[in-house]
Amino acid sequence: MEGIKEFLHDRTGKGLLRILRPASYRKSGKICIGDREYIDFSSNDYLGLSRHPKLIEAAKDALTKYGAGSSASRLLSGDLDIHHELEDSIARLKSKESALVFNSGYQANIGIISSFCGVGDAIFCDRFCHASIIDGIILSGARIFRFRHNDLGHLENILKKERSRFKNTLIITETIFSMDGDRPNLKALVAIKSRYGCSLMVDEAHATGIYGLNGSGVVEDEGLSKEVDYIMGTFGKALGSFGAYLACSELDINYLINKCRSFIYSTALPPAVIAANIAAIKLLREEPHRRTQLLESAKLLRDGLKLKGFDVRGCSQIIPLVTGDNDSTITLADFLRDKGYWVLPIRPPTVSEGESRLRFSVIFDHDRSTLERLLDEIPNTAV
Ligand SMILES: Cc1ncc(COP(=O)(O)O)c(C=O)c1O
C-alpha cells in the first residue's frame, strides 16, 4: 500500500505516533507496565468490577457449562439462553420494552445507526460524539448535521432550517462525553426532539452503572426512559466486562435482528462474557456503595485540581485537565508518570487543536489517600 511510510513519518514528526504498551497485570486501580507499577488513571473500569470475584466466578461457571466460544452468530446456533437472560435484565434496568446485545460498542453504533437511517434521512449529532457514532452515520448514507458541543440553541437553529426537508430524522448525543466528562441537557433535548418530530438516541457508554437510583445511567437519573427512543451503552467500562446493548421498543429490536449487519454477521459474544455481564448488573443492585464512593472520589479530585488553578472540565468521573498545547500536555504526563501515575495525554485528532488534555479517569479503587497524594504532587501549573 502506498503512503504508509509517509503517514507514519508524518505522525512521528508531529509527536502523534500511537504505540501499544502492554501491561503485565492490572489490579486494584494499579497497572504494571515494563517493570514499574503505576496508579492507573487511564482505565474505564469505573466501578472496579473487572476483577470482582463474582464476575470471575460467573465467567468460570459459564466456561464450564457452555465452553469457550458461542460457535456461531445468534441467528445460527450461537444464541444461548443466557444471552436472553442478559437482554431481559438490561431491558428492566433501562425501563424499556426490550434489549439487544451487541459484540462491542463500536459494532453497536455502526449497526444501529445504519439500520435505522439511510440515504434521504438526516442525523443531527453533537460535534463531540464518539468515532463509532460518526462511522455509523457515514455508513448509513444519511445527511449529517453536527451541532456545537452541548449547544442546543445551535441544534434548534439547524433544525429550523433543515428539518422539513427530511422525513426521518434522528438526534444523537452521549449522556457522559468520553473526553470531556460532561453531560447534555437531556430534558431540553427531549423537548426539542418532540417539537421537531425527531427520534432521539443516546450513548450511555460512560454513564451505565454509575448514574441514577439503580445505576442505569443518566437517562434514569433524569427520569426520561420513556422519552428517549434508543438507549445504547456498553459493558466494557463501568460494568467491567465486554460488549454492548441497545434498549428500545420490541418492534425496533425485532427489526434490528432482521436488518442490522453488525448483529447478524458476527459470532455471538462468548458465554463467559455474557455471564460476567449478568453478574455485573446484579452487582449494581447489591453494591450501590461503589457508585456513591466513585462520585465522591471524583468530586474530591476535580475540586482539588480546580483549587490548584487548572482548567478542569466536566462533572463526572472523567476529569479532563486541559493544558492546551501538545508539549505542555506531554510534559505534565511525563512528570506524573515519573511520580508513578499512569495518565495519558489526549491530543488531536481525538480532541480539537489547542484542546490537548490529560484525561483522569477516577475509579472505585482510588481511595482518598491516593487522590490526596496526587493532588500534593501535581504542580500548581504545567511544569
Ligand atoms: C461513547 C462511546 N461509545 C462507544 C464506544 C465503543 O465501545 P466499545 O469499546 O465497547 O467498542 C466507546 C469506547 O470508547 C465510547 O467511549
mmCIF file of C-alpha atoms and ligand atoms in Angstrom:
data_model
loop_
_atom_site.group_PDB
_atom_site.id
_atom_site.type_symbol
_atom_site.label_atom_id
_atom_site.label_comp_id
_atom_site.label_asym_id
_atom_site.label_seq_id
_atom_site.Cartn_x
_atom_site.Cartn_y
_atom_site.Cartn_z
ATOM 1 C CA MET A 1 0.000 0.000 0.000
ATOM 2 C CA GLU A 2 1.276 3.418 -0.911
ATOM 3 C CA GLY A 3 1.653 6.188 1.613
ATOM 4 C CA ILE A 4 2.021 4.052 4.750
ATOM 5 C CA LYS A 5 5.605 5.095 5.482
ATOM 6 C CA GLU A 6 4.761 8.760 4.829
ATOM 7 C CA PHE A 7 1.740 8.529 7.136
ATOM 8 C CA LEU A 8 3.804 7.083 9.990
ATOM 9 C CA HIS A 9 6.657 9.532 9.354
ATOM 10 C CA ASP A 10 4.250 12.467 9.445
ATOM 11 C CA ARG A 11 2.696 11.328 12.734
ATOM 12 C CA THR A 12 6.139 10.748 14.258
ATOM 13 C CA GLY A 13 7.261 14.241 13.177
ATOM 14 C CA LYS A 14 4.237 15.789 14.879
ATOM 15 C CA GLY A 15 4.787 13.741 18.057
ATOM 16 C CA LEU A 16 1.443 11.995 17.458
ATOM 17 C CA LEU A 17 2.556 8.427 16.744
ATOM 18 C CA ARG A 18 0.350 5.971 18.623
ATOM 19 C CA ILE A 19 2.081 2.981 20.211
ATOM 20 C CA LEU A 20 0.945 -0.009 22.242
ATOM 21 C CA ARG A 21 2.208 -0.517 25.789
ATOM 22 C CA PRO A 22 1.451 -3.999 27.141
ATOM 23 C CA ALA A 23 0.702 -4.317 30.857
ATOM 24 C CA SER A 24 1.730 -7.442 32.747
ATOM 25 C CA TYR A 25 -1.136 -7.015 35.215
ATOM 26 C CA ARG A 26 -3.888 -4.661 36.364
ATOM 27 C CA LYS A 27 -5.386 -4.824 39.840
ATOM 28 C CA SER A 28 -6.939 -2.568 42.499
ATOM 29 C CA GLY A 29 -6.529 0.605 40.452
ATOM 30 C CA LYS A 30 -2.897 -0.150 39.592
ATOM 31 C CA ILE A 31 -1.225 -1.184 36.353
ATOM 32 C CA CYS A 32 2.207 -2.729 35.760
ATOM 33 C CA ILE A 33 3.987 -1.593 32.605
ATOM 34 C CA GLY A 34 7.603 -2.519 31.960
ATOM 35 C CA ASP A 35 8.912 -3.255 35.415
ATOM 36 C CA ARG A 36 7.047 -0.490 37.216
ATOM 37 C CA GLU A 37 3.666 -0.349 38.917
ATOM 38 C CA TYR A 38 1.609 2.831 38.441
ATOM 39 C CA ILE A 39 -1.659 4.172 39.830
ATOM 40 C CA ASP A 40 -3.892 3.784 36.792
ATOM 41 C CA PHE A 41 -5.923 6.863 35.821
ATOM 42 C CA SER A 42 -6.496 5.666 32.268
ATOM 43 C CA SER A 43 -8.950 2.790 32.575
ATOM 44 C CA ASN A 44 -12.729 2.866 32.217
ATOM 45 C CA ASP A 45 -13.155 0.222 34.933
ATOM 46 C CA TYR A 46 -15.027 2.897 36.894
ATOM 47 C CA LEU A 47 -16.658 0.612 39.487
ATOM 48 C CA GLY A 48 -13.638 -1.670 39.759
ATOM 49 C CA LEU A 49 -15.741 -4.639 38.632
ATOM 50 C CA SER A 50 -13.338 -6.160 36.103
ATOM 51 C CA ARG A 51 -11.648 -8.209 38.841
ATOM 52 C CA HIS A 52 -14.674 -8.621 41.104
ATOM 53 C CA PRO A 53 -14.824 -12.248 42.380
ATOM 54 C CA LYS A 54 -18.498 -12.537 41.378
ATOM 55 C CA LEU A 55 -17.753 -11.662 37.723
ATOM 56 C CA ILE A 56 -14.831 -14.069 37.638
ATOM 57 C CA GLU A 57 -16.855 -16.864 39.264
ATOM 58 C CA ALA A 58 -19.790 -16.326 36.873
ATOM 59 C CA ALA A 59 -17.442 -16.392 33.873
ATOM 60 C CA LYS A 60 -15.748 -19.593 35.105
ATOM 61 C CA ASP A 61 -19.098 -21.327 35.658
ATOM 62 C CA ALA A 62 -20.245 -20.376 32.153
ATOM 63 C CA LEU A 63 -16.988 -21.650 30.652
ATOM 64 C CA THR A 64 -17.541 -24.994 32.334
ATOM 65 C CA LYS A 65 -21.206 -25.195 31.372
ATOM 66 C CA TYR A 66 -21.161 -23.838 27.787
ATOM 67 C CA GLY A 67 -17.496 -23.932 26.642
ATOM 68 C CA ALA A 68 -15.163 -21.176 25.489
ATOM 69 C CA GLY A 69 -16.971 -19.888 22.441
ATOM 70 C CA SER A 70 -20.537 -19.428 21.295
ATOM 71 C CA SER A 71 -19.683 -21.173 17.991
ATOM 72 C CA ALA A 72 -21.901 -19.163 15.634
ATOM 73 C CA SER A 73 -23.844 -15.956 15.174
ATOM 74 C CA ARG A 74 -27.040 -15.525 17.220
ATOM 75 C CA LEU A 75 -29.241 -16.342 14.210
ATOM 76 C CA LEU A 76 -27.457 -19.683 13.654
ATOM 77 C CA SER A 77 -26.637 -21.771 16.722
ATOM 78 C CA GLY A 78 -24.820 -19.127 18.792
ATOM 79 C CA ASP A 79 -27.965 -17.985 20.615
ATOM 80 C CA LEU A 80 -27.855 -19.145 24.254
ATOM 81 C CA ASP A 81 -30.433 -18.843 26.998
ATOM 82 C CA ILE A 82 -28.043 -16.563 28.905
ATOM 83 C CA HIS A 83 -27.973 -14.046 26.020
ATOM 84 C CA HIS A 84 -31.725 -13.663 26.603
ATOM 85 C CA GLU A 85 -31.316 -13.520 30.381
ATOM 86 C CA LEU A 86 -28.869 -10.636 29.902
ATOM 87 C CA GLU A 87 -31.191 -8.857 27.471
ATOM 88 C CA ASP A 88 -34.128 -9.181 29.874
ATOM 89 C CA SER A 89 -32.098 -7.713 32.716
ATOM 90 C CA ILE A 90 -30.907 -4.808 30.539
ATOM 91 C CA ALA A 91 -34.464 -4.051 29.398
ATOM 92 C CA ARG A 92 -35.561 -3.985 33.060
ATOM 93 C CA LEU A 93 -32.613 -1.838 34.140
ATOM 94 C CA LYS A 94 -33.337 0.643 31.349
ATOM 95 C CA SER A 95 -37.147 0.545 31.818
ATOM 96 C CA LYS A 96 -37.589 -0.294 28.131
ATOM 97 C CA GLU A 97 -39.679 -3.000 26.460
ATOM 98 C CA SER A 98 -36.753 -4.889 25.010
ATOM 99 C CA ALA A 99 -32.975 -5.011 24.561
ATOM 100 C CA LEU A 100 -30.391 -6.488 22.232
ATOM 101 C CA VAL A 101 -26.771 -7.362 22.986
ATOM 102 C CA PHE A 102 -24.011 -6.367 20.556
ATOM 103 C CA ASN A 103 -20.417 -7.576 20.391
ATOM 104 C CA SER A 104 -18.948 -4.149 21.177
ATOM 105 C CA GLY A 105 -19.970 -0.520 21.458
ATOM 106 C CA TYR A 106 -18.329 0.165 18.125
ATOM 107 C CA GLN A 107 -20.311 -2.595 16.427
ATOM 108 C CA ALA A 108 -23.492 -1.459 18.162
ATOM 109 C CA ASN A 109 -23.244 2.132 16.991
ATOM 110 C CA ILE A 110 -22.324 1.392 13.393
ATOM 111 C CA GLY A 111 -25.036 -1.270 13.161
ATOM 112 C CA ILE A 112 -27.868 0.548 14.940
ATOM 113 C CA ILE A 113 -27.424 3.879 13.164
ATOM 114 C CA SER A 114 -27.003 2.377 9.695
ATOM 115 C CA SER A 115 -30.085 0.200 10.229
ATOM 116 C CA PHE A 116 -32.407 2.968 11.350
ATOM 117 C CA CYS A 117 -31.192 5.652 8.917
ATOM 118 C CA GLY A 118 -30.321 5.667 5.244
ATOM 119 C CA VAL A 119 -29.987 7.840 2.173
ATOM 120 C CA GLY A 120 -32.632 10.586 2.284
ATOM 121 C CA ASP A 121 -32.692 10.743 6.115
ATOM 122 C CA ALA A 122 -30.961 13.270 8.357
ATOM 123 C CA ILE A 123 -28.962 12.805 11.562
ATOM 124 C CA PHE A 124 -28.249 15.675 13.948
ATOM 125 C CA CYS A 125 -25.354 14.831 16.187
ATOM 126 C CA ASP A 126 -23.269 16.550 18.853
ATOM 127 C CA ARG A 127 -19.877 17.565 17.472
ATOM 128 C CA PHE A 128 -18.080 15.626 20.263
ATOM 129 C CA CYS A 129 -19.820 12.300 19.648
ATOM 130 C CA HIS A 130 -17.609 9.214 19.600
ATOM 131 C CA ALA A 131 -15.951 7.954 16.391
ATOM 132 C CA SER A 132 -18.215 4.881 16.334
ATOM 133 C CA ILE A 133 -21.267 7.167 16.077
ATOM 134 C CA ILE A 134 -19.702 9.163 13.256
ATOM 135 C CA ASP A 135 -18.745 5.959 11.426
ATOM 136 C CA GLY A 136 -22.314 4.674 11.817
ATOM 137 C CA ILE A 137 -23.657 7.871 10.295
ATOM 138 C CA ILE A 138 -21.214 7.693 7.372
ATOM 139 C CA LEU A 139 -22.150 4.050 6.791
ATOM 140 C CA SER A 140 -25.861 4.911 6.815
ATOM 141 C CA GLY A 141 -25.577 7.383 3.917
ATOM 142 C CA ALA A 142 -27.850 9.844 5.790
ATOM 143 C CA ARG A 143 -27.123 13.592 5.745
ATOM 144 C CA ILE A 144 -25.151 14.581 8.817
ATOM 145 C CA PHE A 145 -25.588 17.874 10.676
ATOM 146 C CA ARG A 146 -23.209 18.354 13.610
ATOM 147 C CA PHE A 147 -24.227 20.859 16.276
ATOM 148 C CA ARG A 148 -21.746 22.606 18.575
ATOM 149 C CA HIS A 149 -20.992 20.596 21.697
ATOM 150 C CA ASN A 150 -23.977 20.679 24.101
ATOM 151 C CA ASP A 151 -25.258 23.804 22.312
ATOM 152 C CA LEU A 152 -28.968 23.095 21.952
ATOM 153 C CA GLY A 153 -29.614 26.591 20.591
ATOM 154 C CA HIS A 154 -27.352 25.699 17.688
ATOM 155 C CA LEU A 155 -29.168 22.364 17.241
ATOM 156 C CA GLU A 156 -32.508 24.158 17.147
ATOM 157 C CA ASN A 157 -31.268 26.670 14.559
ATOM 158 C CA ILE A 158 -30.156 23.824 12.312
ATOM 159 C CA LEU A 159 -33.477 22.006 12.825
ATOM 160 C CA LYS A 160 -35.471 25.165 11.974
ATOM 161 C CA LYS A 161 -33.611 25.387 8.679
ATOM 162 C CA GLU A 162 -33.309 21.736 7.708
ATOM 163 C CA ARG A 163 -35.938 19.575 9.452
ATOM 164 C CA SER A 164 -38.730 19.997 6.888
ATOM 165 C CA ARG A 165 -36.551 18.667 4.052
ATOM 166 C CA PHE A 166 -36.366 15.172 5.577
ATOM 167 C CA LYS A 167 -38.917 12.559 6.565
ATOM 168 C CA ASN A 168 -36.863 10.521 9.053
ATOM 169 C CA THR A 169 -34.615 12.384 11.437
ATOM 170 C CA LEU A 170 -32.530 11.183 14.359
ATOM 171 C CA ILE A 171 -30.774 13.226 17.046
ATOM 172 C CA ILE A 172 -27.755 11.555 18.672
ATOM 173 C CA THR A 173 -25.782 12.509 21.759
ATOM 174 C CA GLU A 174 -23.806 10.918 24.582
ATOM 175 C CA THR A 175 -25.008 11.156 28.166
ATOM 176 C CA ILE A 176 -21.469 11.436 29.589
ATOM 177 C CA PHE A 177 -18.975 12.593 26.995
ATOM 178 C CA SER A 178 -15.907 10.377 26.879
ATOM 179 C CA MET A 179 -13.229 13.067 26.549
ATOM 180 C CA ASP A 180 -14.997 15.948 28.315
ATOM 181 C CA GLY A 181 -16.773 14.202 31.181
ATOM 182 C CA ASP A 182 -19.815 16.461 30.836
ATOM 183 C CA ARG A 183 -23.463 15.740 30.107
ATOM 184 C CA PRO A 184 -26.068 17.290 27.825
ATOM 185 C CA ASN A 185 -29.280 18.968 28.981
ATOM 186 C CA LEU A 186 -31.313 15.848 28.304
ATOM 187 C CA LYS A 187 -34.672 17.335 29.328
ATOM 188 C CA ALA A 188 -34.226 20.193 26.856
ATOM 189 C CA LEU A 189 -33.116 17.727 24.193
ATOM 190 C CA VAL A 190 -36.264 15.661 24.735
ATOM 191 C CA ALA A 191 -38.383 18.815 24.376
ATOM 192 C CA ILE A 192 -36.605 19.662 21.103
ATOM 193 C CA LYS A 193 -36.998 16.159 19.689
ATOM 194 C CA SER A 194 -40.744 16.298 20.410
ATOM 195 C CA ARG A 195 -41.114 19.804 18.962
ATOM 196 C CA TYR A 196 -39.422 18.838 15.703
ATOM 197 C CA GLY A 197 -40.726 15.278 15.431
ATOM 198 C CA CYS A 198 -37.310 13.584 15.569
ATOM 199 C CA SER A 199 -36.216 10.347 17.226
ATOM 200 C CA LEU A 200 -33.557 10.521 19.949
ATOM 201 C CA MET A 201 -30.677 8.102 20.507
ATOM 202 C CA VAL A 202 -28.215 8.374 23.398
ATOM 203 C CA ASP A 203 -24.912 6.610 24.010
ATOM 204 C CA GLU A 204 -24.558 5.781 27.724
ATOM 205 C CA ALA A 205 -21.144 4.090 27.394
ATOM 206 C CA HIS A 206 -19.661 6.207 30.205
ATOM 207 C CA ALA A 207 -22.864 6.565 32.261
ATOM 208 C CA THR A 208 -24.060 2.960 32.545
ATOM 209 C CA GLY A 209 -23.585 1.610 36.060
ATOM 210 C CA ILE A 210 -22.882 4.980 37.641
ATOM 211 C CA TYR A 211 -25.859 7.356 37.450
ATOM 212 C CA GLY A 212 -29.486 7.029 38.518
ATOM 213 C CA LEU A 213 -31.006 5.361 41.571
ATOM 214 C CA ASN A 214 -30.419 1.873 40.129
ATOM 215 C CA GLY A 215 -27.178 2.689 38.328
ATOM 216 C CA SER A 216 -28.920 2.505 34.964
ATOM 217 C CA GLY A 217 -27.430 5.742 33.647
ATOM 218 C CA VAL A 218 -28.172 9.414 33.071
ATOM 219 C CA VAL A 219 -31.485 8.672 31.329
ATOM 220 C CA GLU A 220 -32.745 7.059 34.549
ATOM 221 C CA ASP A 221 -31.225 9.879 36.609
ATOM 222 C CA GLU A 222 -33.284 12.389 34.614
ATOM 223 C CA GLY A 223 -36.427 10.224 34.607
ATOM 224 C CA LEU A 224 -36.555 10.131 30.795
ATOM 225 C CA SER A 225 -36.599 6.408 29.975
ATOM 226 C CA LYS A 226 -39.917 6.671 28.112
ATOM 227 C CA GLU A 227 -38.959 9.779 26.157
ATOM 228 C CA VAL A 228 -35.562 8.631 24.845
ATOM 229 C CA ASP A 229 -36.221 6.274 21.923
ATOM 230 C CA TYR A 230 -32.889 4.436 21.734
ATOM 231 C CA ILE A 231 -30.645 3.902 24.761
ATOM 232 C CA MET A 232 -27.310 2.392 23.823
ATOM 233 C CA GLY A 233 -24.462 1.569 26.212
ATOM 234 C CA THR A 234 -21.538 -0.757 26.814
ATOM 235 C CA PHE A 235 -20.454 -3.492 29.233
ATOM 236 C CA GLY A 236 -16.740 -2.780 28.786
ATOM 237 C CA LYS A 237 -16.463 0.230 31.049
ATOM 238 C CA ALA A 238 -18.172 0.515 34.482
ATOM 239 C CA LEU A 239 -19.602 -2.995 34.115
ATOM 240 C CA GLY A 240 -16.087 -4.413 33.934
ATOM 241 C CA SER A 241 -16.551 -6.898 31.105
ATOM 242 C CA PHE A 242 -17.185 -6.523 27.355
ATOM 243 C CA GLY A 243 -19.912 -5.970 24.759
ATOM 244 C CA ALA A 244 -22.750 -3.506 24.316
ATOM 245 C CA TYR A 245 -26.531 -3.189 24.292
ATOM 246 C CA LEU A 246 -29.419 -1.255 22.873
ATOM 247 C CA ALA A 247 -32.654 -0.840 24.848
ATOM 248 C CA CYS A 248 -35.765 0.326 22.973
ATOM 249 C CA SER A 249 -39.164 -0.954 21.792
ATOM 250 C CA GLU A 250 -39.719 -4.616 20.960
ATOM 251 C CA LEU A 251 -40.665 -3.682 17.414
ATOM 252 C CA ASP A 252 -37.334 -1.940 16.863
ATOM 253 C CA ILE A 253 -35.405 -4.872 18.350
ATOM 254 C CA ASN A 254 -37.182 -7.308 16.003
ATOM 255 C CA TYR A 255 -36.311 -5.011 13.105
ATOM 256 C CA LEU A 256 -32.615 -4.976 14.107
ATOM 257 C CA ILE A 257 -32.498 -8.771 14.428
ATOM 258 C CA ASN A 258 -33.567 -8.888 10.782
ATOM 259 C CA LYS A 259 -31.675 -5.903 9.440
ATOM 260 C CA CYS A 260 -28.580 -4.989 11.447
ATOM 261 C CA ARG A 261 -25.483 -6.288 9.685
ATOM 262 C CA SER A 262 -23.070 -5.945 12.636
ATOM 263 C CA PHE A 263 -25.501 -8.050 14.698
ATOM 264 C CA ILE A 264 -26.337 -10.633 12.026
ATOM 265 C CA TYR A 265 -22.896 -11.258 10.537
ATOM 266 C CA SER A 266 -20.760 -11.745 13.638
ATOM 267 C CA THR A 267 -20.201 -14.631 16.042
ATOM 268 C CA ALA A 268 -22.148 -14.150 19.284
ATOM 269 C CA LEU A 269 -20.289 -12.987 22.391
ATOM 270 C CA PRO A 270 -18.806 -15.943 24.312
ATOM 271 C CA PRO A 271 -20.766 -17.383 27.268
ATOM 272 C CA ALA A 272 -18.168 -16.319 29.866
ATOM 273 C CA VAL A 273 -18.533 -12.682 28.789
ATOM 274 C CA ILE A 274 -22.330 -12.852 28.850
ATOM 275 C CA ALA A 275 -22.308 -14.443 32.330
ATOM 276 C CA ALA A 276 -19.918 -11.759 33.631
ATOM 277 C CA ASN A 277 -22.246 -9.069 32.251
ATOM 278 C CA ILE A 278 -25.232 -10.613 34.057
ATOM 279 C CA ALA A 279 -23.209 -10.719 37.292
ATOM 280 C CA ALA A 280 -22.182 -7.075 36.850
ATOM 281 C CA ILE A 281 -25.799 -5.947 36.509
ATOM 282 C CA LYS A 282 -26.712 -7.856 39.691
ATOM 283 C CA LEU A 283 -23.861 -6.069 41.478
ATOM 284 C CA LEU A 284 -25.397 -2.696 40.635
ATOM 285 C CA ARG A 285 -28.213 -3.723 42.984
ATOM 286 C CA GLU A 286 -26.065 -5.482 45.571
ATOM 287 C CA GLU A 287 -23.206 -2.963 45.876
ATOM 288 C CA PRO A 288 -24.594 0.534 45.230
ATOM 289 C CA HIS A 289 -21.876 1.999 47.501
ATOM 290 C CA ARG A 290 -19.431 1.565 44.612
ATOM 291 C CA ARG A 291 -21.064 4.303 42.558
ATOM 292 C CA THR A 292 -21.572 6.590 45.567
ATOM 293 C CA GLN A 293 -17.912 6.318 46.561
ATOM 294 C CA LEU A 294 -16.768 6.757 42.947
ATOM 295 C CA LEU A 295 -18.661 10.025 42.575
ATOM 296 C CA GLU A 296 -17.348 11.294 45.937
ATOM 297 C CA SER A 297 -13.767 10.496 44.872
ATOM 298 C CA ALA A 298 -14.258 12.196 41.507
ATOM 299 C CA LYS A 299 -15.522 15.325 43.276
ATOM 300 C CA LEU A 300 -12.516 15.345 45.592
ATOM 301 C CA LEU A 301 -10.051 15.196 42.673
ATOM 302 C CA ARG A 302 -11.965 17.667 40.499
ATOM 303 C CA ASP A 303 -12.279 20.259 43.302
ATOM 304 C CA GLY A 304 -8.620 19.783 44.256
ATOM 305 C CA LEU A 305 -7.367 20.294 40.688
ATOM 306 C CA LYS A 306 -9.537 23.396 40.328
ATOM 307 C CA LEU A 307 -8.106 24.807 43.572
ATOM 308 C CA LYS A 308 -4.640 24.365 42.091
ATOM 309 C CA GLY A 309 -5.678 26.601 39.220
ATOM 310 C CA PHE A 310 -6.085 24.013 36.466
ATOM 311 C CA ASP A 311 -8.615 24.276 33.641
ATOM 312 C CA VAL A 312 -10.716 21.277 34.632
ATOM 313 C CA ARG A 313 -13.859 20.429 32.669
ATOM 314 C CA GLY A 314 -16.907 18.219 33.076
ATOM 315 C CA CYS A 315 -18.955 16.982 36.028
ATOM 316 C CA SER A 316 -18.380 13.233 36.207
ATOM 317 C CA GLN A 317 -15.832 10.514 36.987
ATOM 318 C CA ILE A 318 -13.979 11.600 33.809
ATOM 319 C CA ILE A 319 -11.838 14.630 34.656
ATOM 320 C CA PRO A 320 -10.187 16.376 31.709
ATOM 321 C CA LEU A 321 -7.352 18.690 32.710
ATOM 322 C CA VAL A 322 -6.981 20.877 29.635
ATOM 323 C CA THR A 323 -3.456 22.184 29.086
ATOM 324 C CA GLY A 324 -3.995 23.412 25.513
ATOM 325 C CA ASP A 325 -0.890 22.637 23.505
ATOM 326 C CA ASN A 326 0.648 19.220 22.924
ATOM 327 C CA ASP A 327 4.001 19.971 24.517
ATOM 328 C CA SER A 328 2.701 21.009 27.924
ATOM 329 C CA THR A 329 0.309 18.042 27.954
ATOM 330 C CA ILE A 330 3.150 15.636 27.288
ATOM 331 C CA THR A 331 5.430 17.337 29.823
ATOM 332 C CA LEU A 332 2.796 17.033 32.549
ATOM 333 C CA ALA A 333 2.023 13.406 31.622
ATOM 334 C CA ASP A 334 5.764 12.559 31.761
ATOM 335 C CA PHE A 335 6.122 14.332 35.115
ATOM 336 C CA LEU A 336 3.213 12.357 36.573
ATOM 337 C CA ARG A 337 4.495 9.097 35.109
ATOM 338 C CA ASP A 338 7.826 9.694 36.873
ATOM 339 C CA LYS A 339 5.864 10.064 40.111
ATOM 340 C CA GLY A 340 4.055 6.772 39.468
ATOM 341 C CA TYR A 341 0.735 7.896 37.911
ATOM 342 C CA TRP A 342 -0.449 6.435 34.613
ATOM 343 C CA VAL A 343 -2.465 9.185 32.977
ATOM 344 C CA LEU A 344 -2.284 9.599 29.242
ATOM 345 C CA PRO A 345 -2.259 12.722 27.102
ATOM 346 C CA ILE A 346 -5.227 13.084 24.750
ATOM 347 C CA ARG A 347 -4.313 15.052 21.636
ATOM 348 C CA PRO A 348 -5.721 15.917 18.210
ATOM 349 C CA PRO A 349 -7.328 14.316 16.272
ATOM 350 C CA THR A 350 -9.121 12.766 19.296
ATOM 351 C CA VAL A 351 -9.768 16.334 20.560
ATOM 352 C CA SER A 352 -9.690 19.661 18.675
ATOM 353 C CA GLU A 353 -6.450 21.541 18.035
ATOM 354 C CA GLY A 354 -5.457 23.586 21.138
ATOM 355 C CA GLU A 355 -7.592 21.390 23.413
ATOM 356 C CA SER A 356 -4.960 18.786 24.356
ATOM 357 C CA ARG A 357 -5.517 17.396 27.801
ATOM 358 C CA LEU A 358 -4.803 14.798 30.412
ATOM 359 C CA ARG A 359 -7.863 12.665 30.967
ATOM 360 C CA PHE A 360 -8.060 11.476 34.571
ATOM 361 C CA SER A 361 -10.425 8.596 34.858
ATOM 362 C CA VAL A 362 -11.304 8.066 38.522
ATOM 363 C CA ILE A 363 -12.280 4.550 39.580
ATOM 364 C CA PHE A 364 -13.731 2.985 42.746
ATOM 365 C CA ASP A 365 -10.318 1.621 43.782
ATOM 366 C CA HIS A 366 -8.715 5.075 44.013
ATOM 367 C CA ASP A 367 -9.004 5.758 47.720
ATOM 368 C CA ARG A 368 -8.917 9.145 49.395
ATOM 369 C CA SER A 369 -5.234 8.957 50.350
ATOM 370 C CA THR A 370 -4.200 8.121 46.749
ATOM 371 C CA LEU A 371 -6.120 11.119 45.407
ATOM 372 C CA GLU A 372 -4.757 13.437 48.111
ATOM 373 C CA ARG A 373 -1.203 12.320 47.343
ATOM 374 C CA LEU A 374 -1.754 13.028 43.647
ATOM 375 C CA LEU A 375 -3.070 16.489 44.500
ATOM 376 C CA ASP A 376 0.009 17.109 46.677
ATOM 377 C CA GLU A 377 2.401 16.005 43.965
ATOM 378 C CA ILE A 378 0.908 17.641 40.898
ATOM 379 C CA PRO A 379 2.469 21.095 40.380
ATOM 380 C CA ASN A 380 0.259 24.194 40.521
ATOM 381 C CA THR A 381 0.660 24.952 36.849
ATOM 382 C CA ALA A 382 2.009 22.877 33.960
ATOM 383 C CA VAL A 383 5.668 22.025 34.726
HETATM 384 C C1 LIG B 1 -19.043 6.997 23.852
HETATM 385 C C2 LIG B 1 -18.524 5.677 23.369
HETATM 386 N N1 LIG B 1 -19.317 4.921 22.582
HETATM 387 C C3 LIG B 1 -18.893 3.730 22.113
HETATM 388 C C4 LIG B 1 -17.649 3.228 22.431
HETATM 389 C C5 LIG B 1 -17.206 1.920 21.873
HETATM 390 O O1 LIG B 1 -17.382 0.913 22.812
HETATM 391 P P1 LIG B 1 -16.529 -0.431 22.755
HETATM 392 O O2 LIG B 1 -15.214 -0.130 23.404
HETATM 393 O O3 LIG B 1 -17.346 -1.425 23.506
HETATM 394 O O4 LIG B 1 -16.368 -0.783 21.300
HETATM 395 C C6 LIG B 1 -16.808 3.967 23.266
HETATM 396 C C7 LIG B 1 -15.477 3.415 23.618
HETATM 397 O O5 LIG B 1 -14.552 4.038 23.990
HETATM 398 C C8 LIG B 1 -17.250 5.233 23.735
HETATM 399 O O6 LIG B 1 -16.460 5.980 24.519
#
